[in-house]
Short mmCIF file of C-alpha atoms in Angstrom, two decimals:
data_model
loop_
_atom_site.label_atom_id
_atom_site.label_comp_id
_atom_site.label_asym_id
_atom_site.label_seq_id
_atom_site.Cartn_x
_atom_site.Cartn_y
_atom_site.Cartn_z
CA UNK A 25 39.67 21.03 -0.75
CA UNK A 26 37.30 19.11 1.51
CA UNK A 27 37.57 16.87 4.55
CA UNK A 28 34.60 14.59 5.24
CA UNK A 29 34.19 12.87 8.58
CA UNK A 30 32.56 9.43 8.54
CA UNK A 31 32.35 8.56 12.26
CA UNK A 32 31.12 4.96 12.15
CA UNK A 33 33.09 1.86 13.20
CA UNK A 34 31.97 -1.73 13.76
CA UNK A 35 34.42 -2.32 16.61
CA UNK A 36 36.29 -0.20 19.14
CA UNK A 37 40.05 0.28 18.87
CA UNK A 38 41.07 1.01 22.45
CA UNK A 39 43.76 3.56 21.55
CA UNK A 40 41.49 5.70 19.36
CA UNK A 41 40.96 9.36 20.30
CA UNK A 42 38.90 10.22 17.22
CA UNK A 43 35.22 11.14 17.26
CA UNK A 44 33.51 7.83 16.51
CA UNK A 45 30.25 5.91 16.74
CA UNK A 46 30.52 2.16 17.36
CA UNK A 47 27.54 0.39 15.81
CA UNK A 48 26.50 -2.49 13.57
CA UNK A 49 23.30 -0.65 12.66
CA UNK A 50 24.00 0.43 9.08
CA UNK A 51 20.76 2.44 9.02
CA UNK A 52 22.47 5.03 11.20
CA UNK A 53 25.12 5.52 8.54
CA UNK A 54 22.48 5.73 5.82
CA UNK A 55 20.65 8.47 7.74
CA UNK A 56 23.91 10.32 8.41
CA UNK A 57 24.74 10.22 4.71
CA UNK A 58 21.47 11.97 3.86
CA UNK A 59 22.21 14.79 6.30
CA UNK A 60 25.78 14.97 5.04
CA UNK A 61 24.48 15.46 1.50
CA UNK A 62 22.25 18.26 2.81
CA UNK A 63 25.27 20.01 4.34
CA UNK A 64 27.19 19.57 1.08
CA UNK A 65 24.33 21.21 -0.81
CA UNK A 66 24.28 24.22 1.54
CA UNK A 67 28.06 24.63 1.46
CA UNK A 68 28.21 24.28 -2.31
CA UNK A 69 26.03 27.35 -2.79
CA UNK A 70 28.60 29.47 -0.93
CA UNK A 71 31.37 28.90 -3.48
CA UNK A 72 31.80 30.20 -7.01
CA UNK A 73 30.92 27.66 -9.72
CA UNK A 74 34.16 28.46 -11.53
CA UNK A 75 36.24 26.93 -8.74
CA UNK A 76 37.19 23.24 -8.88
CA UNK A 77 37.79 20.77 -6.07
CA UNK A 78 41.35 19.48 -6.32
CA UNK A 79 41.76 17.81 -2.92
CA UNK A 80 39.41 15.50 -1.02
CA UNK A 81 39.98 13.36 2.05
CA UNK A 82 37.58 10.98 3.80
CA UNK A 83 38.49 10.19 7.41
CA UNK A 84 36.82 8.80 10.47
CA UNK A 85 35.85 6.64 12.10
CA UNK A 86 35.95 4.24 9.20
CA UNK A 87 35.07 5.74 5.80
CA UNK A 88 34.80 2.23 4.36
CA UNK A 89 31.97 1.56 6.83
CA UNK A 90 29.90 3.05 4.01
CA UNK A 91 29.19 0.67 1.14
CA UNK A 92 30.71 1.49 -2.22
CA UNK A 93 27.21 2.36 -3.45
CA UNK A 94 26.88 4.87 -0.61
CA UNK A 95 30.33 6.27 -1.38
CA UNK A 96 29.29 6.66 -5.02
CA UNK A 97 26.22 8.59 -3.85
CA UNK A 98 28.45 10.81 -1.70
CA UNK A 99 30.91 11.45 -4.54
CA UNK A 100 28.06 12.42 -6.88
CA UNK A 101 26.77 14.94 -4.32
CA UNK A 102 30.25 16.41 -3.88
CA UNK A 103 30.81 16.72 -7.62
CA UNK A 104 27.44 18.42 -8.11
CA UNK A 105 28.14 20.94 -5.34
CA UNK A 106 31.85 21.64 -5.78
CA UNK A 107 32.74 20.52 -9.33
CA UNK A 108 35.64 18.07 -9.32
CA UNK A 109 38.85 19.06 -11.08
CA UNK A 110 39.99 16.86 -14.00
CA UNK A 111 41.33 13.46 -12.83
CA UNK A 112 44.96 14.39 -13.46
CA UNK A 113 44.66 17.42 -11.13
CA UNK A 114 42.98 15.60 -8.23
CA UNK A 115 44.31 14.40 -4.91
CA UNK A 116 41.37 12.31 -3.63
CA UNK A 117 42.23 10.11 -0.65
CA UNK A 118 40.46 7.69 1.65
CA UNK A 119 41.39 6.06 4.95
CA UNK A 120 40.94 2.29 4.79
CA UNK A 121 40.55 -0.19 7.63
CA UNK A 122 41.96 -3.41 6.10
CA UNK A 123 39.41 -5.45 8.05
CA UNK A 124 36.48 -3.85 6.23
CA UNK A 125 37.27 -4.19 2.51
CA UNK A 126 38.06 -6.79 -0.13
CA UNK A 127 40.40 -6.52 -3.13
CA UNK A 128 37.37 -6.11 -5.40
CA UNK A 129 36.15 -3.19 -3.30
CA UNK A 130 39.59 -1.57 -3.61
CA UNK A 131 39.22 -1.65 -7.40
CA UNK A 132 35.73 -0.14 -7.08
CA UNK A 133 37.09 2.70 -4.92
CA UNK A 134 39.49 3.60 -7.71
CA UNK A 135 36.60 3.55 -10.18
CA UNK A 136 34.75 6.01 -7.92
CA UNK A 137 37.53 8.56 -8.39
CA UNK A 138 39.84 8.00 -5.44
CA UNK A 139 43.51 7.96 -6.41
CA UNK A 140 45.16 7.69 -2.98
CA UNK A 141 44.63 5.20 -0.16
CA UNK A 142 45.83 5.21 3.42
CA UNK A 143 45.83 1.82 5.15
CA UNK A 144 45.55 1.82 8.95
CA UNK A 145 47.98 -0.90 10.02
CA UNK A 146 49.27 0.50 13.37
CA UNK A 147 51.31 -2.64 14.22
CA UNK A 148 51.63 -6.19 12.90
CA UNK A 149 52.51 -7.74 16.26
CA UNK A 150 49.68 -10.00 17.46
CA UNK A 151 50.19 -9.18 21.15
CA UNK A 152 49.95 -5.46 20.45
CA UNK A 153 46.91 -5.93 18.22
CA UNK A 154 45.08 -7.90 20.90
CA UNK A 155 45.99 -5.32 23.56
CA UNK A 156 44.29 -2.56 21.54
CA UNK A 157 41.45 -4.70 20.12
CA UNK A 158 42.46 -4.30 16.48
CA UNK A 159 43.45 -7.67 15.07
CA UNK A 160 44.28 -7.94 11.38
CA UNK A 161 46.68 -10.20 9.56
CA UNK A 162 49.72 -9.21 7.55
CA UNK A 163 48.27 -11.26 4.68
CA UNK A 164 45.16 -9.05 4.61
CA UNK A 165 47.23 -5.91 4.26
CA UNK A 166 49.57 -7.37 1.64
CA UNK A 167 46.61 -8.52 -0.47
CA UNK A 168 44.96 -5.09 -0.33
CA UNK A 169 48.15 -3.19 -1.14
CA UNK A 170 48.69 -5.42 -4.15
CA UNK A 171 45.07 -4.82 -5.21
CA UNK A 172 45.56 -1.05 -4.88
CA UNK A 173 48.64 -1.18 -7.10
CA UNK A 174 46.82 -3.33 -9.63
CA UNK A 175 43.87 -0.91 -9.63
CA UNK A 176 46.18 1.99 -10.48
CA UNK A 177 46.16 4.09 -7.31
CA UNK A 178 48.58 6.97 -7.62
CA UNK A 179 49.74 6.79 -4.01
CA UNK A 180 49.53 4.17 -1.27
CA UNK A 181 50.19 5.14 2.34
CA UNK A 182 50.48 3.07 5.51
CA UNK A 183 49.81 4.39 9.02
CA UNK A 184 51.71 3.05 12.03
CA UNK A 185 51.54 4.01 15.71
CA UNK A 186 54.45 3.79 18.14
CA UNK A 187 54.03 3.78 21.91
CA UNK A 188 51.18 1.24 21.96
CA UNK A 189 50.85 -1.28 24.81
CA UNK A 190 53.23 -4.26 24.74
CA UNK A 191 55.33 -2.75 21.95
CA UNK A 192 59.02 -3.49 22.18
CA UNK A 193 61.90 -2.26 20.07
CA UNK A 194 62.29 -5.77 18.65
CA UNK A 195 58.60 -6.23 17.83
CA UNK A 196 58.28 -2.82 16.17
CA UNK A 197 61.48 -3.45 14.23
CA UNK A 198 59.77 -6.53 12.78
CA UNK A 199 56.70 -4.48 11.84
CA UNK A 200 58.89 -1.86 10.15
CA UNK A 201 60.70 -4.55 8.16
CA UNK A 202 57.38 -5.91 6.89
CA UNK A 203 56.16 -2.43 5.93
CA UNK A 204 59.42 -1.65 4.13
CA UNK A 205 59.01 -4.88 2.16
CA UNK A 206 55.59 -3.62 1.00
CA UNK A 207 57.19 -0.39 -0.31
CA UNK A 208 54.23 1.96 0.19
CA UNK A 209 54.74 5.40 -1.31
CA UNK A 210 54.28 7.05 2.07
CA UNK A 211 54.51 5.95 5.70
CA UNK A 212 53.04 7.87 8.62
CA UNK A 213 54.27 6.95 12.11
CA UNK A 214 52.13 8.56 14.78
CA UNK A 215 53.06 8.89 18.44
CA UNK A 216 50.38 7.36 20.66
CA UNK A 217 49.09 9.75 23.32
CA UNK A 218 47.76 7.76 26.28
CA UNK A 219 45.17 10.00 27.98
CA UNK A 220 42.66 7.67 29.65
CA UNK A 221 41.28 10.54 31.74
CA UNK A 222 40.06 12.13 28.48
CA UNK A 223 39.26 9.10 26.32
CA UNK A 224 37.20 6.33 27.92
CA UNK A 225 38.24 3.65 25.46
CA UNK A 226 41.88 4.04 26.53
CA UNK A 227 40.90 2.95 30.04
CA UNK A 228 40.52 -0.55 28.61
CA UNK A 229 44.30 -0.67 28.10
CA UNK A 230 46.15 -2.13 31.08
CA UNK A 231 48.49 0.52 32.56
CA UNK A 232 51.19 -2.08 33.17
CA UNK A 233 51.29 -2.83 29.43
CA UNK A 234 52.25 0.73 28.47
CA UNK A 235 55.85 1.29 27.35
CA UNK A 236 57.86 3.79 29.44
CA UNK A 237 58.67 7.20 27.89
CA UNK A 238 62.27 6.26 27.17
CA UNK A 239 61.08 3.32 25.05
CA UNK A 240 58.93 5.63 22.94
CA UNK A 241 62.06 7.64 22.16
CA UNK A 242 63.86 4.42 21.24
CA UNK A 243 60.96 3.47 18.96
CA UNK A 244 61.06 6.86 17.25
CA UNK A 245 64.82 6.67 16.79
CA UNK A 246 64.47 3.15 15.40
CA UNK A 247 61.74 4.26 12.99
CA UNK A 248 63.75 7.15 11.57
CA UNK A 249 66.87 5.00 11.23
CA UNK A 250 65.14 2.01 9.59
CA UNK A 251 63.05 4.01 7.13
CA UNK A 252 65.83 6.37 6.03
CA UNK A 253 68.22 3.42 5.67
CA UNK A 254 65.58 1.82 3.42
CA UNK A 255 65.61 4.88 1.16
CA UNK A 256 62.62 6.80 2.49
CA UNK A 257 62.88 10.57 2.80
CA UNK A 258 62.05 11.98 6.23
CA UNK A 259 59.45 14.59 5.27
CA UNK A 260 59.06 15.87 8.82
CA UNK A 261 57.17 15.28 12.06
CA UNK A 262 55.69 11.82 11.49
CA UNK A 263 55.85 11.34 7.70
CA UNK A 264 58.19 9.52 5.32
CA UNK A 265 57.99 9.14 1.54
CA UNK A 266 59.86 7.47 -1.29
CA UNK A 267 62.32 9.80 -3.08
CA UNK A 268 60.19 10.03 -6.23
CA UNK A 269 56.99 10.85 -4.30
CA UNK A 270 55.69 14.37 -4.84
CA UNK A 271 56.01 15.11 -1.11
CA UNK A 272 59.74 14.37 -1.28
CA UNK A 273 60.09 16.54 -4.37
CA UNK A 274 58.11 19.35 -2.72
CA UNK A 275 60.32 19.21 0.37
CA UNK A 276 63.43 19.38 -1.80
CA UNK A 277 61.99 22.32 -3.75
CA UNK A 278 60.77 24.05 -0.55
CA UNK A 279 57.16 24.04 -1.79
CA UNK A 280 55.93 21.55 0.83
CA UNK A 281 52.91 22.67 2.86
CA UNK A 282 50.82 21.30 5.71
CA UNK A 283 47.17 21.63 6.69
CA UNK A 284 44.65 19.65 8.76
CA UNK A 285 45.00 16.78 6.30
CA UNK A 286 48.75 16.53 6.87
CA UNK A 287 51.60 17.28 4.50
CA UNK A 288 50.47 18.28 1.04
CA UNK A 289 51.34 20.06 -2.18
CA UNK A 290 47.85 21.64 -2.19
CA UNK A 291 47.60 23.03 1.35
CA UNK A 292 46.94 26.55 0.08
CA UNK A 293 43.38 25.55 -0.91
CA UNK A 294 40.36 26.65 1.07
CA UNK A 295 39.39 23.61 3.16
CA UNK A 296 35.71 22.77 3.67
CA UNK A 297 34.97 20.59 6.71
CA UNK A 298 31.91 18.35 6.30
CA UNK A 299 30.32 16.05 8.87
CA UNK A 300 30.40 16.05 12.67
CA UNK A 301 33.53 17.56 14.30
CA UNK A 302 35.03 18.41 10.88
CA UNK A 303 37.31 21.45 10.80
CA UNK A 304 37.37 23.86 7.87
CA UNK A 305 39.66 26.70 6.84
CA UNK A 306 38.54 29.41 4.44
CA UNK A 307 40.95 32.30 3.98
CA UNK A 308 42.15 33.28 7.44
CA UNK A 309 39.17 31.78 9.27
CA UNK A 310 38.78 28.39 10.93
CA UNK A 311 35.54 26.66 11.90
CA UNK A 312 34.50 23.38 13.49
CA UNK A 313 31.23 21.50 13.24
CA UNK A 314 29.21 20.22 16.19
CA UNK A 315 30.24 16.92 17.78
CA UNK A 316 26.91 15.09 18.18
CA UNK A 317 24.77 13.68 15.37
CA UNK A 318 21.56 14.99 17.01
CA UNK A 319 22.93 18.55 17.05
CA UNK A 320 24.18 18.09 13.50
CA UNK A 321 20.75 17.04 12.27
CA UNK A 322 18.96 19.80 14.22
CA UNK A 323 21.12 22.56 12.71
CA UNK A 324 20.65 21.25 9.19
CA UNK A 325 16.90 20.79 9.68
CA UNK A 326 16.67 24.50 10.43
CA UNK A 327 18.62 25.35 7.29
CA UNK A 328 21.79 26.34 9.13
CA UNK A 329 25.33 25.07 8.79
CA UNK A 330 26.23 22.86 11.78
CA UNK A 331 29.13 25.08 12.89
CA UNK A 332 29.96 24.94 16.60
CA UNK A 333 32.75 27.52 16.77
CA UNK A 334 35.04 29.62 14.63
CA UNK A 335 38.14 31.79 14.75
CA UNK A 336 39.56 34.55 12.56
CA UNK A 337 43.34 34.91 12.56
CA UNK A 338 44.89 38.25 13.45
CA UNK A 339 48.26 39.53 12.21
CA UNK A 340 50.19 37.85 15.03
CA UNK A 341 48.42 34.52 14.37
CA UNK A 342 49.37 34.66 10.69
CA UNK A 343 52.98 35.45 11.57
CA UNK A 344 53.29 32.53 13.98
CA UNK A 345 51.48 30.19 11.58
CA UNK A 346 54.09 30.91 8.91
CA UNK A 347 56.95 30.38 11.37
CA UNK A 348 55.50 27.05 12.53
CA UNK A 349 54.87 25.90 8.96
CA UNK A 350 58.44 26.75 7.99
CA UNK A 351 59.74 24.56 10.81
CA UNK A 352 57.33 21.69 10.11
CA UNK A 353 57.72 21.70 6.33
CA UNK A 354 61.31 22.79 5.75
CA UNK A 355 63.08 22.37 9.08
CA UNK A 356 64.38 25.92 8.68
CA UNK A 357 63.16 29.48 9.22
CA UNK A 358 64.64 32.12 6.95
CA UNK A 359 64.43 35.42 8.82
CA UNK A 360 64.31 37.58 5.69
CA UNK A 361 61.41 35.55 4.28
CA UNK A 362 59.32 36.07 7.43
CA UNK A 363 60.31 39.74 7.62
CA UNK A 364 59.33 40.38 4.00
CA UNK A 365 55.91 38.77 4.41
CA UNK A 366 55.00 40.27 7.77
CA UNK A 367 56.88 43.59 8.03
CA UNK A 368 58.63 42.62 11.28
CA UNK A 369 62.22 42.38 12.50
CA UNK A 370 62.54 38.70 13.37
CA UNK A 371 65.12 38.98 16.14
CA UNK A 372 63.14 41.74 17.84
CA UNK A 373 59.73 40.07 17.54
CA UNK A 374 61.00 36.69 18.76
CA UNK A 375 63.66 37.93 21.18
CA UNK A 376 62.26 35.95 24.14
CA UNK A 377 61.82 32.80 22.07
CA UNK A 378 65.40 32.98 20.80
CA UNK A 379 66.66 33.09 24.40
CA UNK A 380 64.67 29.93 25.23
CA UNK A 381 66.01 28.20 22.11
CA UNK A 382 69.61 28.62 23.26
CA UNK A 383 69.28 25.52 25.47
CA UNK A 384 68.22 23.48 22.43
CA UNK A 385 71.17 24.87 20.51
CA UNK A 386 73.53 23.73 23.28
CA UNK A 387 71.95 20.27 23.04
CA UNK A 388 72.60 20.36 19.26
CA UNK A 389 68.90 20.01 18.44
CA UNK A 390 68.95 23.17 16.36
CA UNK A 391 71.29 25.87 15.11
CA UNK A 392 70.62 29.59 15.39
CA UNK A 393 72.39 31.36 12.53
CA UNK A 394 72.64 35.07 11.86
CA UNK A 395 69.77 34.87 9.38
CA UNK A 396 67.99 31.58 10.10
CA UNK A 397 67.03 28.85 12.55
CA UNK A 398 67.73 25.30 11.41
CA UNK A 399 66.50 22.04 12.95
CA UNK A 400 69.39 19.56 13.11
CA UNK A 401 69.16 15.80 12.52
CA UNK A 402 68.52 13.96 15.78
#
């Protein structure tokens, strides 16, 4: 599995907390691509040739800032270094800014080997779009979703954000209705975190336009109600999927997993992070690349991987990771499962945590059984 960070954008979305470079100078992206290919070459030599890449995700920034010719160049470098699995075994996805592509380009992306697309919609309301400097029409999105279906993409996902400036329950209800009408395979609804002291671009949002905390809860409640009423399965956290989607089937079969790329049926793969700020996971180790392009280039020029920091999990980390994943993926922790995998007595190891959870049990947010903890429907 690989995550590739393409940091470039042509315009600034005020809400964005991602690592990004705002520029119209496409030469910067061309230069970055060359260094990215160099990193791919170095990383590829560290993995056995018999292994195949089954999962790939391009995020940003705006991956479609790169031309399709540049994306083809990138895909060729990845295939040469990591050896793509057969098409039927791949989960190759790409984040798409609807303002940056045409229907013809969508078809070309499928021809390049991508079989999943994620469209960044955020909100259809014009007032909200103008408040965050990301204006795109509903017609644009509809046209691209239809093109993706016509091209044969295996899965189409739409990203929304609740808690944006000027959002109301009524306006977001309208957006949800339009998204439901599109019937994407998956819908991600992210909670906006307004932290202007950390992210300069968020200071461009007027404080008086921000919805109060209680409205965010109303928006979340509305989202869950509308999407489940429309037949979507609540996968967990911020994700919904149609009943026949493989995420829904994996949740039902208790094989659902989650990694840095979100919910997946392939999260047990080693994850290679490529590009600035990218995070990788190999075995029980995590690593993150440097944040600045100058540092990135300097490390690669000297023949070194551009890793900024790393961490190796200990036994307690692995235990808590499995507990968290059980909650996030299945909404339930089976004590005997955790005990068998980690040689612990659950109630003894988590005695303090169980005491703190009693308040949530009284509020009917969860149930503590003799042999399990279960998250209850809100």
